[in-house]
Amino acid sequence: MAGLDVFSDLLNYPMYVVTAASGDERAGCLVGFASQCSIHPPRFAVWLSTANRTYRVARRSTHLAVHLLDRGQRDLARLFGGATGDETDKFARVPWRPHEGGVPVLTDARAWFVGRVLDRIDGGDHMGFLLDPLETSPPVPGRPPLIMFGDVADLEPGHPA
């Protein structure tokens, strides 16, 4: 069976930073596989690579935070996509505050929400986390362009996807 490369190479989807916490451990990574998946009730799914540290922390987490960045936040995307939490304390380099379940919320993100983990779905080399959104960032005036896959396609990942 042919892969999806011919199809997926045409996509330019939003990128997200997903953060997790379990006990005193925090993690976060840049994610491209994510989407709202239900309107009533509202649900959102994020897919984390099973190769990275964020997945290892998220599988023990009760809540995850999902952040949108604007194009002016490429350095923040580079930190969460190009460095691994196995070697770098990403949260020592950015302002954040704990929310429900201790999950870190990046205070400089364009927008964010915190969701309770309802289910985990095995998707092969990625694990899906079905989220029930509980809290969202306040509205911010203006709508600068969001950071998209094409903006970070040249990024060297901290872990293989």
Tab-separated table of C-alpha atoms in Angstrom:
chain	number	residue	atom	x	y	z
A	1	MET	CA	0.000	0.000	0.000
A	2	ALA	CA	1.346	3.440	-0.916
A	3	GLY	CA	2.063	5.961	1.835
A	4	LEU	CA	0.299	9.282	2.196
A	5	ASP	CA	3.318	11.353	1.098
A	6	VAL	CA	1.817	12.514	-2.214
A	7	PHE	CA	-1.277	13.728	-0.357
A	8	SER	CA	0.273	15.001	2.885
A	9	ASP	CA	3.107	16.849	1.123
A	10	LEU	CA	0.443	19.271	-0.172
A	11	LEU	CA	-0.809	20.174	3.321
A	12	ASN	CA	0.166	23.253	5.302
A	13	TYR	CA	-1.598	22.827	8.641
A	14	PRO	CA	-1.334	24.742	11.938
A	15	MET	CA	1.371	23.752	14.384
A	16	TYR	CA	0.696	23.484	18.102
A	17	VAL	CA	2.791	23.292	21.243
A	18	VAL	CA	1.373	20.623	23.553
A	19	THR	CA	2.431	20.585	27.199
A	20	ALA	CA	1.947	17.956	29.886
A	21	ALA	CA	2.726	17.450	33.563
A	22	SER	CA	2.881	14.454	35.848
A	23	GLY	CA	3.986	15.048	39.420
A	24	ASP	CA	7.009	17.367	39.266
A	25	GLU	CA	7.780	16.412	35.671
A	26	ARG	CA	6.889	18.802	32.805
A	27	ALA	CA	7.218	18.283	29.064
A	28	GLY	CA	6.193	19.941	25.840
A	29	CYS	CA	6.659	19.515	22.106
A	30	LEU	CA	5.693	20.930	18.735
A	31	VAL	CA	2.815	18.983	17.182
A	32	GLY	CA	1.331	19.013	13.707
A	33	PHE	CA	-1.194	16.197	14.085
A	34	ALA	CA	-4.132	17.771	15.955
A	35	SER	CA	-7.704	18.832	15.288
A	36	GLN	CA	-11.084	19.568	16.741
A	37	CYS	CA	-12.970	16.301	16.357
A	38	SER	CA	-16.427	17.036	17.819
A	39	ILE	CA	-18.673	20.088	18.124
A	40	HIS	CA	-21.253	18.794	20.647
A	41	PRO	CA	-19.695	17.973	23.018
A	42	PRO	CA	-16.550	19.921	22.129
A	43	ARG	CA	-13.554	17.614	21.724
A	44	PHE	CA	-10.021	18.024	20.399
A	45	ALA	CA	-7.472	15.308	19.607
A	46	VAL	CA	-3.695	15.655	19.638
A	47	TRP	CA	-1.296	12.995	18.426
A	48	LEU	CA	2.087	12.661	20.129
A	49	SER	CA	5.027	10.707	18.754
A	50	THR	CA	5.744	7.717	20.978
A	51	ALA	CA	9.468	8.460	20.483
A	52	ASN	CA	9.474	11.699	22.438
A	53	ARG	CA	9.569	12.667	26.097
A	54	THR	CA	6.300	14.598	25.969
A	55	TYR	CA	4.482	11.372	25.122
A	56	ARG	CA	6.093	9.625	28.095
A	57	VAL	CA	4.907	12.380	30.454
A	58	ALA	CA	1.500	12.782	28.762
A	59	ARG	CA	0.586	9.127	29.152
A	60	ARG	CA	0.650	9.713	32.934
A	61	SER	CA	-1.070	13.132	32.738
A	62	THR	CA	-4.696	13.887	33.478
A	63	HIS	CA	-4.648	17.140	31.456
A	64	LEU	CA	-2.810	18.582	28.452
A	65	ALA	CA	-2.491	22.163	27.255
A	66	VAL	CA	-2.619	22.975	23.543
A	67	HIS	CA	-1.093	26.270	22.380
A	68	LEU	CA	-1.248	28.199	19.117
A	69	LEU	CA	1.681	30.390	18.123
A	70	ASP	CA	1.776	33.235	15.655
A	71	ARG	CA	4.458	33.545	12.998
A	72	GLY	CA	6.435	35.962	15.163
A	73	GLN	CA	6.981	33.136	17.681
A	74	ARG	CA	9.250	30.960	15.540
A	75	ASP	CA	11.870	30.859	18.335
A	76	LEU	CA	9.271	29.381	20.687
A	77	ALA	CA	8.345	26.800	18.017
A	78	ARG	CA	12.042	26.041	17.512
A	79	LEU	CA	12.543	25.500	21.273
A	80	PHE	CA	9.614	23.077	21.584
A	81	GLY	CA	10.235	21.372	18.240
A	82	GLY	CA	14.014	21.345	17.980
A	83	ALA	CA	15.127	20.654	21.545
A	84	THR	CA	14.383	17.529	23.535
A	85	GLY	CA	13.285	17.695	27.140
A	86	ASP	CA	15.642	14.774	27.753
A	87	GLU	CA	18.485	17.321	27.541
A	88	THR	CA	16.886	20.786	27.909
A	89	ASP	CA	14.552	22.281	30.506
A	90	LYS	CA	12.378	24.158	28.027
A	91	PHE	CA	10.270	25.660	30.813
A	92	ALA	CA	13.309	27.398	32.344
A	93	ARG	CA	13.490	29.435	29.119
A	94	VAL	CA	9.875	30.628	28.795
A	95	PRO	CA	7.249	32.219	31.017
A	96	TRP	CA	4.516	29.786	32.035
A	97	ARG	CA	2.097	29.073	34.850
A	98	PRO	CA	0.484	25.864	36.093
A	99	HIS	CA	-3.173	25.184	35.392
A	100	GLU	CA	-5.581	22.279	35.965
A	101	GLY	CA	-3.694	19.054	36.651
A	102	GLY	CA	-0.449	21.038	36.999
A	103	VAL	CA	-0.167	21.356	33.210
A	104	PRO	CA	2.098	24.248	32.188
A	105	VAL	CA	0.490	26.984	30.076
A	106	LEU	CA	2.863	29.144	28.044
A	107	THR	CA	1.848	32.699	28.897
A	108	ASP	CA	3.237	34.142	25.635
A	109	ALA	CA	1.272	31.792	23.353
A	110	ARG	CA	-1.172	33.414	20.912
A	111	ALA	CA	-4.005	31.252	22.281
A	112	TRP	CA	-4.303	28.092	24.374
A	113	PHE	CA	-6.702	25.685	26.018
A	114	VAL	CA	-6.382	23.115	28.777
A	115	GLY	CA	-8.178	19.829	28.266
A	116	ARG	CA	-8.866	16.822	30.448
A	117	VAL	CA	-7.630	13.598	28.870
A	118	LEU	CA	-10.692	11.447	28.153
A	119	ASP	CA	-9.058	8.664	26.172
A	120	ARG	CA	-5.857	7.519	24.509
A	121	ILE	CA	-5.893	5.991	21.032
A	122	ASP	CA	-3.063	3.896	19.579
A	123	GLY	CA	-2.317	5.266	16.123
A	124	GLY	CA	0.917	3.395	15.355
A	125	ASP	CA	3.986	5.563	15.957
A	126	HIS	CA	1.754	8.282	17.467
A	127	MET	CA	-0.686	8.095	20.373
A	128	GLY	CA	-3.893	10.117	20.194
A	129	PHE	CA	-5.119	11.985	23.248
A	130	LEU	CA	-8.816	12.874	23.201
A	131	LEU	CA	-9.331	16.083	25.161
A	132	ASP	CA	-12.340	17.665	26.833
A	133	PRO	CA	-11.550	21.423	26.792
A	134	LEU	CA	-12.002	22.927	30.266
A	135	GLU	CA	-10.349	26.333	30.105
A	136	THR	CA	-9.335	28.607	27.233
A	137	SER	CA	-7.223	31.704	26.954
A	138	PRO	CA	-8.989	35.045	26.912
A	139	PRO	CA	-9.565	36.576	23.478
A	140	VAL	CA	-6.698	38.660	22.114
A	141	PRO	CA	-7.428	41.537	19.746
A	142	GLY	CA	-6.026	41.234	16.244
A	143	ARG	CA	-5.389	38.087	14.290
A	144	PRO	CA	-1.752	37.733	13.262
A	145	PRO	CA	-1.045	34.748	11.010
A	146	LEU	CA	-0.537	31.490	12.889
A	147	ILE	CA	2.639	29.464	12.629
A	148	MET	CA	2.058	26.739	10.057
A	149	PHE	CA	3.906	23.596	9.041
A	150	GLY	CA	5.551	25.425	6.139
A	151	ASP	CA	7.062	27.900	8.637
A	152	VAL	CA	8.888	25.127	10.522
A	153	ALA	CA	9.387	22.472	7.834
A	154	ASP	CA	13.161	23.047	7.968
A	155	LEU	CA	13.309	22.508	11.734
A	156	GLU	CA	15.569	19.661	12.899
A	157	PRO	CA	13.412	17.724	15.422
A	158	GLY	CA	14.674	17.020	18.933
A	159	HIS	CA	13.446	13.410	18.499
A	160	PRO	CA	12.560	11.538	15.336
A	161	ALA	CA	8.847	11.736	14.599
